[in-house]
Tab-separated table of C-alpha atoms in Angstrom:
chain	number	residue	atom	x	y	z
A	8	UNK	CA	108.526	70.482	126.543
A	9	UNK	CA	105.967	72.630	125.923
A	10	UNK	CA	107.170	73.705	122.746
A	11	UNK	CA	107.636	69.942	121.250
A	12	UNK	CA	104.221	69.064	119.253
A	13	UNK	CA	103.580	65.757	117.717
A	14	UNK	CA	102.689	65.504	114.070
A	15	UNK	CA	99.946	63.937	112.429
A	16	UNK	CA	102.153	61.255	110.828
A	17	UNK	CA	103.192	60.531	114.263
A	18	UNK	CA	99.725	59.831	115.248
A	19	UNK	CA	99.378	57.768	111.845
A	20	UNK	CA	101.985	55.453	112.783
A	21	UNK	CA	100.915	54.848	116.147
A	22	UNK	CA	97.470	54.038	115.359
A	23	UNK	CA	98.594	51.807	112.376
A	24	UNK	CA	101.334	49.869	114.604
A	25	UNK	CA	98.201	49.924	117.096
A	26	UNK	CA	96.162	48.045	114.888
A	27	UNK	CA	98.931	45.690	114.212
A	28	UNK	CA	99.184	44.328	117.553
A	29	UNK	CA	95.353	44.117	118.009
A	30	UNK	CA	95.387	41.994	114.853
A	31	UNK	CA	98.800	39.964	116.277
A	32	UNK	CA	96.633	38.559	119.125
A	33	UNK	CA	94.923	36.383	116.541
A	34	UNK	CA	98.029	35.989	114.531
A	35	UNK	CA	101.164	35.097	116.708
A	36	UNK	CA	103.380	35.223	113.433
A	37	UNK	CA	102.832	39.186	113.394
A	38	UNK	CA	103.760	40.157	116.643
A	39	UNK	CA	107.786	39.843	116.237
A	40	UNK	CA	107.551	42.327	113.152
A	41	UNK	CA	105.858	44.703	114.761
A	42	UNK	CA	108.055	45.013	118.355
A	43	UNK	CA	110.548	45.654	115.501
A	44	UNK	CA	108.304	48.440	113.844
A	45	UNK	CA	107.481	49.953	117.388
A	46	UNK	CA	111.276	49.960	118.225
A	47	UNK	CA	112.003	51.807	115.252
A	48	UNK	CA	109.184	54.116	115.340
A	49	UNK	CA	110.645	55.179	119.434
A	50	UNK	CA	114.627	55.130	117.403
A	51	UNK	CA	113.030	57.925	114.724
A	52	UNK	CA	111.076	59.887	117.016
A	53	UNK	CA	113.842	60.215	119.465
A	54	UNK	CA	116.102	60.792	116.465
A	55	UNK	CA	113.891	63.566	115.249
A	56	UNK	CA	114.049	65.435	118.844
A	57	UNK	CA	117.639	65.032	118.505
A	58	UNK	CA	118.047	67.334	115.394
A	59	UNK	CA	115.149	69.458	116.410
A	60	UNK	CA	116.388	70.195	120.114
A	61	UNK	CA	119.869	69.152	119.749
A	62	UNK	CA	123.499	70.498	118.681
A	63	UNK	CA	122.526	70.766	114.743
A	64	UNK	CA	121.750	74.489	114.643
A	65	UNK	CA	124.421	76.476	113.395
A	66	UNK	CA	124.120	79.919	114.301
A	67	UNK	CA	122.085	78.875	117.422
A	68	UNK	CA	118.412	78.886	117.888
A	69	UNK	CA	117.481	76.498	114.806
A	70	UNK	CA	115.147	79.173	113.612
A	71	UNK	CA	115.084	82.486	113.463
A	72	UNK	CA	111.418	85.129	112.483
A	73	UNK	CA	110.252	88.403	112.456
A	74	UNK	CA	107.466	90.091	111.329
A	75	UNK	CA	108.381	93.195	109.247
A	76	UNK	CA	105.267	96.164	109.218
A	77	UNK	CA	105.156	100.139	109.569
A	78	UNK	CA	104.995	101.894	112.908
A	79	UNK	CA	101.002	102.429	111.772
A	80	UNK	CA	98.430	101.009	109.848
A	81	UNK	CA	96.294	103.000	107.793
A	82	UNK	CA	92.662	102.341	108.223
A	83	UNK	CA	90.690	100.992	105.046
A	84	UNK	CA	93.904	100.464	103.213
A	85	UNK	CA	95.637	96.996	102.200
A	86	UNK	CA	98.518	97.257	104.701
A	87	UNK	CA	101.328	94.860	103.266
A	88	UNK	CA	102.715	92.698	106.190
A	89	UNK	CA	105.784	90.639	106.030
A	90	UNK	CA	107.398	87.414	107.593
A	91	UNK	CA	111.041	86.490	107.371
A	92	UNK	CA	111.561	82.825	108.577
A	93	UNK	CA	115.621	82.392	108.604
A	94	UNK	CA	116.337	78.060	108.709
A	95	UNK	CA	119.808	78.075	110.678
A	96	UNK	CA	119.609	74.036	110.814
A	97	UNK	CA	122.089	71.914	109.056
A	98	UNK	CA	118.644	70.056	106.979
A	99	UNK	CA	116.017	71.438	104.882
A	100	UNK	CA	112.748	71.925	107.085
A	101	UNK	CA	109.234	72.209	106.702
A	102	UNK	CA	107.661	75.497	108.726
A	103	UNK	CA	103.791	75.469	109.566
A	104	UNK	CA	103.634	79.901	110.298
A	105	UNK	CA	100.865	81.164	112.064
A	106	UNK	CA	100.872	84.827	112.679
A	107	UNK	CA	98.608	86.326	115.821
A	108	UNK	CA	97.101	89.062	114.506
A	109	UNK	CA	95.122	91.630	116.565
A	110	UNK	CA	91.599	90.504	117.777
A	111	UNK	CA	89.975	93.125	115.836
A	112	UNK	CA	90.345	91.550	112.347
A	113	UNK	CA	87.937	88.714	113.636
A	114	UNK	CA	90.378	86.600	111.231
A	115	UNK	CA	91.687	82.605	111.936
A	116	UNK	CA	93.044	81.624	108.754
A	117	UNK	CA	96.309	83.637	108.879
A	118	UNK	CA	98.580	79.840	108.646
A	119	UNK	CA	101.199	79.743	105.940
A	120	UNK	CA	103.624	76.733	105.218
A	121	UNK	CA	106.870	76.774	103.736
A	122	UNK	CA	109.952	74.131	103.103
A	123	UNK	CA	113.030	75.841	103.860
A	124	UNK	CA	116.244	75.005	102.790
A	125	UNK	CA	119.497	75.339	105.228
A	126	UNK	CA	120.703	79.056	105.504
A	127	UNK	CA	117.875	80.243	103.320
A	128	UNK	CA	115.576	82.836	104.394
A	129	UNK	CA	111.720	82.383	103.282
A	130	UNK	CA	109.647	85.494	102.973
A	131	UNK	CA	105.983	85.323	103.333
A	132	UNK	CA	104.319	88.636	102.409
A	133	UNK	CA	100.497	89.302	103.252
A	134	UNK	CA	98.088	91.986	104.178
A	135	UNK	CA	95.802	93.094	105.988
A	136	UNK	CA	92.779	95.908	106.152
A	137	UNK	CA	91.861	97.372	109.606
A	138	UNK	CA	88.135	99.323	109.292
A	139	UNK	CA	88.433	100.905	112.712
A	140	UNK	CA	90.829	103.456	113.775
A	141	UNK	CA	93.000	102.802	117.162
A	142	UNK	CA	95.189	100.235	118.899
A	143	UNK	CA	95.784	97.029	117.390
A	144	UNK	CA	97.957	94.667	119.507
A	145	UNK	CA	99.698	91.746	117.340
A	146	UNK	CA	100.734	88.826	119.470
A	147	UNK	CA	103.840	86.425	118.553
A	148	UNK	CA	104.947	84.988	115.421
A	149	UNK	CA	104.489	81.224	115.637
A	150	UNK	CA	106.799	78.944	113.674
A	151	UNK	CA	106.380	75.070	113.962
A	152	UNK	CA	109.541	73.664	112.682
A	153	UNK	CA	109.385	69.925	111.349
A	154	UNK	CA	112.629	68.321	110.176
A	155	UNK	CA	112.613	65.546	107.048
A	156	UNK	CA	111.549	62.901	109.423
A	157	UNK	CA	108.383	64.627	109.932
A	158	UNK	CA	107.450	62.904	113.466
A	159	UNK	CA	107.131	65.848	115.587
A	160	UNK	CA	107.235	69.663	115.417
A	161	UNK	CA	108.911	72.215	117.464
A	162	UNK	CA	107.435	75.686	118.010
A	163	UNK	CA	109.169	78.856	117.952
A	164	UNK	CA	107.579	81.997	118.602
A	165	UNK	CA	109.269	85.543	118.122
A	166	UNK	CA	107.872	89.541	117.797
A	167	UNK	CA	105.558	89.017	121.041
A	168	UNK	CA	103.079	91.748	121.886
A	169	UNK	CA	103.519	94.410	119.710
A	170	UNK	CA	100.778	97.300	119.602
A	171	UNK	CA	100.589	99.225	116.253
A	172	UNK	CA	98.071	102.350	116.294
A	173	UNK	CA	95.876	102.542	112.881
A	174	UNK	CA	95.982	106.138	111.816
A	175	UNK	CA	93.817	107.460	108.956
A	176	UNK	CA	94.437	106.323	105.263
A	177	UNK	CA	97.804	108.032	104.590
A	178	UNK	CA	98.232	105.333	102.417
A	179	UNK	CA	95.749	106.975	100.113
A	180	UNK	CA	97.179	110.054	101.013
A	181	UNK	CA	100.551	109.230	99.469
A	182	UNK	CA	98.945	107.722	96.904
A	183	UNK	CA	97.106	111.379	95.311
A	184	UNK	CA	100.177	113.390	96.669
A	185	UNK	CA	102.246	111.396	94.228
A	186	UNK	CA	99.671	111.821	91.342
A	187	UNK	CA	99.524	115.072	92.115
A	188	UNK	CA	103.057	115.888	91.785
A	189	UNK	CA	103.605	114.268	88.730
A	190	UNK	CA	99.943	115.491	87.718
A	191	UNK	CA	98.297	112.421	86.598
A	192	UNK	CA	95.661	112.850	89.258
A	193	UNK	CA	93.220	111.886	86.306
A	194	UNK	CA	94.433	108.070	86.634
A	195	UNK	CA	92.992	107.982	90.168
A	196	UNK	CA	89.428	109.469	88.162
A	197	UNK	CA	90.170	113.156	89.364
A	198	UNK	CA	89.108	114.778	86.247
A	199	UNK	CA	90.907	117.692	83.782
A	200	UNK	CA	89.080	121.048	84.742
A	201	UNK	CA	89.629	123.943	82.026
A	202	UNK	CA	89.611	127.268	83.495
A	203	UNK	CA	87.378	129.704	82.929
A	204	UNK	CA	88.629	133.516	82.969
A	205	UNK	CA	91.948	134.663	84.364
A	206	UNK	CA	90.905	134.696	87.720
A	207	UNK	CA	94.027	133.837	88.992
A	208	UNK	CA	96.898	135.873	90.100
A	209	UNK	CA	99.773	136.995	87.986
A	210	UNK	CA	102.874	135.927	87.741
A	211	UNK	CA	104.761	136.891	85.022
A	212	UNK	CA	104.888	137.658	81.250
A	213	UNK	CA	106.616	135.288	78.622
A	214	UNK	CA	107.108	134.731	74.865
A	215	UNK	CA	103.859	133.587	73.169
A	216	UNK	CA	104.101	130.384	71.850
A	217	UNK	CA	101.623	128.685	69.678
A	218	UNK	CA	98.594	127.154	71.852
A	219	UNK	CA	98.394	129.611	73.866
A	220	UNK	CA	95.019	131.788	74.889
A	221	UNK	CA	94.983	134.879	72.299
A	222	UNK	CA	93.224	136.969	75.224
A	223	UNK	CA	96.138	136.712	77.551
A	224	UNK	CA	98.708	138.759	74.861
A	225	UNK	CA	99.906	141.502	76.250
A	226	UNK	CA	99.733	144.258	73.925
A	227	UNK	CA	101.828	146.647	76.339
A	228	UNK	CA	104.702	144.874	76.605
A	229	UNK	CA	104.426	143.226	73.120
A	230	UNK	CA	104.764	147.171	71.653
A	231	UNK	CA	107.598	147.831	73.557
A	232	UNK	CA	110.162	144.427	72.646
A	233	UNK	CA	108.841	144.881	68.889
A	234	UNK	CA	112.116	145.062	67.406
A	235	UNK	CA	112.439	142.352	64.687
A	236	UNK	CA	110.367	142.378	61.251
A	237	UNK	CA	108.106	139.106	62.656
A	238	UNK	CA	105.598	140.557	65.151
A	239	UNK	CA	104.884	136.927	66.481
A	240	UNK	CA	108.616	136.826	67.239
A	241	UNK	CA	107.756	139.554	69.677
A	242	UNK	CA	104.684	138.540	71.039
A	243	UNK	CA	104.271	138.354	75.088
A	244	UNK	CA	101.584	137.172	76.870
A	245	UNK	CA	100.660	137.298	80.519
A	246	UNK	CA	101.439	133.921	82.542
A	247	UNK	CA	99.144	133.766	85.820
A	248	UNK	CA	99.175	131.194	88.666
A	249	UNK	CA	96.405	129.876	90.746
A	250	UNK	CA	95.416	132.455	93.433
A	251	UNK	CA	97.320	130.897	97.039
A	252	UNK	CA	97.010	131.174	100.731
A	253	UNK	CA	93.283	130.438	100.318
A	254	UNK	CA	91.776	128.829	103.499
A	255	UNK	CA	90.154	125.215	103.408
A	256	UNK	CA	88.615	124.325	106.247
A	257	UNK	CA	87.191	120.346	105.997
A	258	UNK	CA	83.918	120.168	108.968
A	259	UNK	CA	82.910	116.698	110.004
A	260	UNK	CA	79.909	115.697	111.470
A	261	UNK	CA	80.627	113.011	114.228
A	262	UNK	CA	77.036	112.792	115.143
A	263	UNK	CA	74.620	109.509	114.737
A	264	UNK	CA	74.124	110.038	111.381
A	265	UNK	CA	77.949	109.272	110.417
A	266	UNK	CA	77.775	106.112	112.328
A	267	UNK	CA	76.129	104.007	109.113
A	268	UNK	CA	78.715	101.220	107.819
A	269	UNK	CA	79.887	100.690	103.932
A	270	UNK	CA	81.990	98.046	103.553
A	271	UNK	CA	82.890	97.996	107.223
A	272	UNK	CA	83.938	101.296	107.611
A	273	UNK	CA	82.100	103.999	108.954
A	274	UNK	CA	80.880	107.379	107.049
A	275	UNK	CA	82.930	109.048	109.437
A	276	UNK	CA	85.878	106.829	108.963
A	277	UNK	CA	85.256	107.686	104.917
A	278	UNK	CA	85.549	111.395	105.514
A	279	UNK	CA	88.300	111.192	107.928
A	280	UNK	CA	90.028	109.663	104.957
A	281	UNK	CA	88.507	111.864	102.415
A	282	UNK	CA	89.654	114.909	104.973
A	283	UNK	CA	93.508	114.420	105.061
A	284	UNK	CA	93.901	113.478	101.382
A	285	UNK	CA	92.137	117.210	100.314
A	286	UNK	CA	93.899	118.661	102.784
A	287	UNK	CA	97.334	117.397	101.592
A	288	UNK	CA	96.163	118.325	98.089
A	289	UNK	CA	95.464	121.740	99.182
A	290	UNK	CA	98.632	122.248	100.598
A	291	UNK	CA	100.183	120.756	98.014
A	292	UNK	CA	98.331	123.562	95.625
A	293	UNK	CA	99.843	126.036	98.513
A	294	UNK	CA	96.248	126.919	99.971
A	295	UNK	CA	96.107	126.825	103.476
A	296	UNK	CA	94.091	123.344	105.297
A	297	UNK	CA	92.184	123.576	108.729
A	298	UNK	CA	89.578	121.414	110.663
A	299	UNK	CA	86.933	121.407	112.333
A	300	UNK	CA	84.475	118.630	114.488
A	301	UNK	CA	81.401	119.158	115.447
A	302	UNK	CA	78.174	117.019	116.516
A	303	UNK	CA	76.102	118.264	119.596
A	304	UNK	CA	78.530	120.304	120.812
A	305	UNK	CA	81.747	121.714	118.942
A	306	UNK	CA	84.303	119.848	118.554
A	307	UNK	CA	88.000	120.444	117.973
A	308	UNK	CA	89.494	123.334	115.470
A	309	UNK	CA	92.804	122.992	113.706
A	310	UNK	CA	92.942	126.499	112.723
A	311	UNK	CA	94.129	126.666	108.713
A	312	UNK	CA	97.802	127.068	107.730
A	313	UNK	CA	100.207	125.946	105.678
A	314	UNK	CA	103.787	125.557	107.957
A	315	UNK	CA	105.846	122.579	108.526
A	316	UNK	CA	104.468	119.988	110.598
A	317	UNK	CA	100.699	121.116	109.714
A	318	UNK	CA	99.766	117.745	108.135
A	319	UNK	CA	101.120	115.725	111.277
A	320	UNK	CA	99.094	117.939	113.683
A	321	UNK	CA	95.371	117.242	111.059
A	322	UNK	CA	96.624	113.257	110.995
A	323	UNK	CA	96.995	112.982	115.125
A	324	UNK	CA	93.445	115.011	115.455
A	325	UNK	CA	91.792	112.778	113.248
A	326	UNK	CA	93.043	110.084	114.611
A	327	UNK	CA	91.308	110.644	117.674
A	328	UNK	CA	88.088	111.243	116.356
A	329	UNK	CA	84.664	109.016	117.891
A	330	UNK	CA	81.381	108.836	116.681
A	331	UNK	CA	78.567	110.436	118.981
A	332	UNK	CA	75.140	109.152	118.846
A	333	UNK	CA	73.490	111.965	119.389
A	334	UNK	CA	71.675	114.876	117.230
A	335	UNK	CA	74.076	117.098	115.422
A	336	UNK	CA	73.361	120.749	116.310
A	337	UNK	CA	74.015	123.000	113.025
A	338	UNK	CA	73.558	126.357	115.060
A	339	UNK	CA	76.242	125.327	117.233
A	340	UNK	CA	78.707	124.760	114.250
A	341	UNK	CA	77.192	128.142	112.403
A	342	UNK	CA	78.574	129.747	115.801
A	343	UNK	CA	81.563	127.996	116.156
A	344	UNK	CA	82.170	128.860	112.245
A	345	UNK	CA	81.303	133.000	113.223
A	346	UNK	CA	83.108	132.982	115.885
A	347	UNK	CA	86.746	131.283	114.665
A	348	UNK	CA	86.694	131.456	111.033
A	349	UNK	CA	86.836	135.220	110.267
A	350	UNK	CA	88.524	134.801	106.455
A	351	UNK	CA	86.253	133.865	104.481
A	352	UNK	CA	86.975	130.241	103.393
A	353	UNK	CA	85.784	126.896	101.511
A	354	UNK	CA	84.020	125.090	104.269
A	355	UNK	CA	83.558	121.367	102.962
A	356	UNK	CA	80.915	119.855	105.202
A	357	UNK	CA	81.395	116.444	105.177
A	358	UNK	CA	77.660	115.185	106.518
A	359	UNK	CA	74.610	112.548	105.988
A	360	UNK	CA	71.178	113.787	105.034
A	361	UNK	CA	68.665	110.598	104.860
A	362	UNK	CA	65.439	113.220	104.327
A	363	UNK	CA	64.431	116.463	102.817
A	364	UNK	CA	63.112	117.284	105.510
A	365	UNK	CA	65.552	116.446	108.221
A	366	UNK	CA	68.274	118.464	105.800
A	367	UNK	CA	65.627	121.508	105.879
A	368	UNK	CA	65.346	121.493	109.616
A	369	UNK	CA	69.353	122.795	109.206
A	370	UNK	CA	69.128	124.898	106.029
A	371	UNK	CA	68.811	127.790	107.975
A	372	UNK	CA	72.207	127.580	109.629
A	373	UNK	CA	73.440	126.185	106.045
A	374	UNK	CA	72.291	129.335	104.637
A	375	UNK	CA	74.221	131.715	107.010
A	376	UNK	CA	77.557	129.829	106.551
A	377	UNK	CA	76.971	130.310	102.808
A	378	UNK	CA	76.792	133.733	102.866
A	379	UNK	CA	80.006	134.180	104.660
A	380	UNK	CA	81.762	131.555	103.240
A	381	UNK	CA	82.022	129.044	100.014
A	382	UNK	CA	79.900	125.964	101.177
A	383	UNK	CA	80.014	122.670	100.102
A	384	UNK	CA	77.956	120.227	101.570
A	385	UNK	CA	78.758	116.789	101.028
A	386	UNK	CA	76.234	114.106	101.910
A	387	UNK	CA	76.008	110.031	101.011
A	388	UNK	CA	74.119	107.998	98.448
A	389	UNK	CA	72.885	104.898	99.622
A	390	UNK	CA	75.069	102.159	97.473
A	391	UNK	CA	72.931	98.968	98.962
A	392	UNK	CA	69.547	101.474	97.985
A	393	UNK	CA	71.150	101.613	94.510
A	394	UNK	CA	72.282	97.644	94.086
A	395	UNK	CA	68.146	96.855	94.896
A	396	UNK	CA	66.712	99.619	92.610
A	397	UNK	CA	69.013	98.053	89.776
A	398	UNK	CA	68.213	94.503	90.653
A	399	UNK	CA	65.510	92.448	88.827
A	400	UNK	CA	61.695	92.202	89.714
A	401	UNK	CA	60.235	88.996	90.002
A	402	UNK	CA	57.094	89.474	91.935
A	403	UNK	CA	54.546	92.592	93.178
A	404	UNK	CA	56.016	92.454	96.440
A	405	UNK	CA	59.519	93.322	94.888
A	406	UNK	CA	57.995	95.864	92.411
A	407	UNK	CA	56.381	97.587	95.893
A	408	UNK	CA	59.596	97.317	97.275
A	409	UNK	CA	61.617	99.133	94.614
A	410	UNK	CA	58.875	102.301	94.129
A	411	UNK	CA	59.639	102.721	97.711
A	412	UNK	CA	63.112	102.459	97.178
A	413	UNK	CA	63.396	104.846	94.192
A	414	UNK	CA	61.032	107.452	96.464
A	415	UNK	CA	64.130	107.431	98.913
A	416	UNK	CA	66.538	107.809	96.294
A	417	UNK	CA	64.724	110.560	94.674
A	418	UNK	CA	64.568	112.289	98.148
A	419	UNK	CA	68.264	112.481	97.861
A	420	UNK	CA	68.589	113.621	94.820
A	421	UNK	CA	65.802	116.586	95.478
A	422	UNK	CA	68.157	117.958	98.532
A	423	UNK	CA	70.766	118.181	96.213
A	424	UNK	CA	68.562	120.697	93.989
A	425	UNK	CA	67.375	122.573	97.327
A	426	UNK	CA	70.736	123.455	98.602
A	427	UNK	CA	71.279	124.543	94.758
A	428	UNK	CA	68.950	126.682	95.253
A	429	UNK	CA	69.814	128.554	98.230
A	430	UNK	CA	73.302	128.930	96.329
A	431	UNK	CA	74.975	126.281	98.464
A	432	UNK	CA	76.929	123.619	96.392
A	433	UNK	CA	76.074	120.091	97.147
A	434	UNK	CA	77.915	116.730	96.181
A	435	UNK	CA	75.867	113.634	96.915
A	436	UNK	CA	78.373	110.331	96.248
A	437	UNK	CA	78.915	106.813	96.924
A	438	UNK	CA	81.240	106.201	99.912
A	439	UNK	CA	83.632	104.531	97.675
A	440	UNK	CA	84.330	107.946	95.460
A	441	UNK	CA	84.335	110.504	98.546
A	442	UNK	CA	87.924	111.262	97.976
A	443	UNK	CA	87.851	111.718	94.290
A	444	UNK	CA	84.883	114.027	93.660
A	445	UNK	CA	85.641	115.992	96.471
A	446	UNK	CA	88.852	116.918	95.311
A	447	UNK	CA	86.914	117.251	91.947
A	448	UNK	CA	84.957	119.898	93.778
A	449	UNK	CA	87.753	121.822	94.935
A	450	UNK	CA	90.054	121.423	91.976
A	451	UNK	CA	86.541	123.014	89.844
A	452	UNK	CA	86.428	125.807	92.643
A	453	UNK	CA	89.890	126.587	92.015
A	454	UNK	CA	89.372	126.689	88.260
A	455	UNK	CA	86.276	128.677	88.537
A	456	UNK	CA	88.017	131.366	90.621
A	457	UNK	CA	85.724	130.580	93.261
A	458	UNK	CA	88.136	130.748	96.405
């Protein structure tokens, strides 16, 4: 009987009939109508475990659930979770659900309720946002099944200990790839570069038509199919494609710096994200994507292609990146850079400086990869910095409080126009719009001819 559960109306009852007979001491004339309300009350509750245990299923069971999700959970995404409760009773019934989600989501409220009718199927959709990547372990599917008499409740429980891994955001992923293929990447804020130059490879030549560049008609090839009386009939003009097979290697510093929260994900968590969305876009724009880790000691390299299969082989590495909590070392990666990265390549350093002077301790290093390679160092604002320098003042304290602030904000802002400087491009941006203006950055460099 362990799955039989008495309801609250149950309990109602009893204490009113309870009562009754308390107060039927002092009145004798009570006591006869309520033996007859305490039979009937033991009559309905042993009716009610009749149709909840008895032969009134059809189809067997009385109920039947199952919770409906993907083989993996993308982290920092709304994953959409659903419940099918199937009523295979002869009655309507009323379901208390309560799904046991994994420990990690630190979350009690997941309880639904539903009134089924018979051979109906209620579906109960929810969802749910993991911040850390790994193993999530979902335990069973509760349903406590009431029929109309309400009395008691019977508990079913299906989909028991299930583990479901949470990858990066390929949610997000799909999200751009399908933006990107129907190019309306500017709805997710990725903005409309114009080119500048034709530094681009060619393709082919075509028919001019009206709109397009004056510079790129090819004179050539425009003298030679002159053969009608309207020379912008005949016009041709060169048709070039962005330049391919360029390599884009994402780094990522997994050193204490990257261990700072925003909305309960970690920086590094952000540019794991941020990392497999530009990869897919480069791929998708037929460039070639690699990877490589670093924090005191090198990490792991995904050399850069562009095969089948490539974008599985970035998802399961980043999936099992950690945090360290110790000191990045930038001559380390400048070595591991020399040593395995011999094309020259965008390298899109994906790293937290808090200080000038803690990023000058690695401009050095930063300087030498820049010189070999197209650099783009991408570094945090401080969102919670920004919500207090735009709140309001009410006393000196806060006004104290805020010059110190903006000092720290300007800080940032002053290593972006150092690494400018030293010709190394810099992005400083809010956790929230990592993906987007990084892409922005390497849709510009594309535009610009710079890779």
């Amino acid at each position: 009987m362990k799955s039989l559960f008495l309801t609250r109306r149950f309990f109602l009852l009893l204490l009113a009939l309870i009562t009754g007979l308390v107060v039927a001491f002092f009145v004798p004339g009570w006591l006869m109508p309520l033996q007859l309300a305490a039979g009937l009350l033991a009559t309905f509750i042993l009716l009610d475990l009749v149709l909840l245990y008895g032969t009134t299923a059809a189809g067997g069971g009385g109920v039947f659930g199952r919770r409906v999700l993907g083989d993996k959970l993308a982290n920092g995404s709304d994953n959409d979770v659903a419940l099918y409760i199937e009523n295979r009773y002869r009655f309507p019934i009323s379901t208390h659900i309560i799904d046991e989600i994994p420990h990690q989501f630190q979350r009690r409220d997941v309880l639904f309720r539903a009134s089924i009718r018979p051979a109906e199927t209620s579906i109960i959709r929810y969802q749910l946002r993991p911040t850390k990547r790994g193993e999530y372990e979902f335990g069973a599917l509760n349903v406590y099944v009431a029929s109309p008499l309400g009395l008691a409740r019977r508990r079913f429980r299906f989909d028991e200990s299930r583990v479901v891994p949470v990858y990066p955001s390929f949610l997000q992923m799909r999200q751009y790839e399908l933006l990107a293929i129907h190019n309306r990447l500017t709805e997710a804020g990725v903005k409309r570069i114009r080119r500048v130059g034709h530094s681009m490879e060619f393709e082919q030549v075509r028919p001019y038509v009206p709109g397009d560049d004056p510079r790129a008609i090819n004179w050539k090839a425009t003298a030679r199919r002159a053969t009608t009386p309207h020379a912008a009939d005949a016009l041709v003009v060169n048709h070039y494609q962005d330049e391919r097979a360029q390599q884009v290697y994402c780094l990522i510093d997994k050193g204490r710096v990257m261990r700072m929260p925003f909305e309960g994900l970690s920086l590094l968590d952000y540019a794991i994200n941020a990392t497999l969305v530009v990869s897919n876009i480069a791929l998708l724009k037929h460039d070639k994507a690699g990877l490589l880790t670093f924090s005191n000691q090198p990490g792991t390299l995904v050399p850069a292609e562009r095969r089948s299969g490539h974008l599985r082989k970035l998802l399961e590495v980043l999936y099992r990146q950690k945090t360290k909590y110790l000191e990045t070392d930038y001559e380390r990666l400048y070595v591991s850079v020399r040593t395995q990265i011999k094309q020259r390549s965008l390298l899109i350093l994906f790293t937290n400086f808090e200080t000038l002077y803690g990023m000058q301790r690695q401009l050095p290093y930063l300087r030498r990869l820049a010189k070999e390679h197209l650099l783009l160092v991408v570094f945090f604002e401080n969102t919670e910095l920004r919500a207090y320098l735009d709140g309001p003042t009410s006393t000196t304290q806060d006004v104290y409080n805020q010059t110190v602030a903006e000092k720290f904000a300007q800080e940032k802002r002053q290593i972006v126009r150092e690494l400018n400087r030293y010709g190394i491009h810099a992005l400083l941006t809010a956790p929230q719009n990592l993906t987007v203006n990084t892409i922005n950055k390497y849709l510009e460099f594309k535009a610009r001819g710079l890779i």
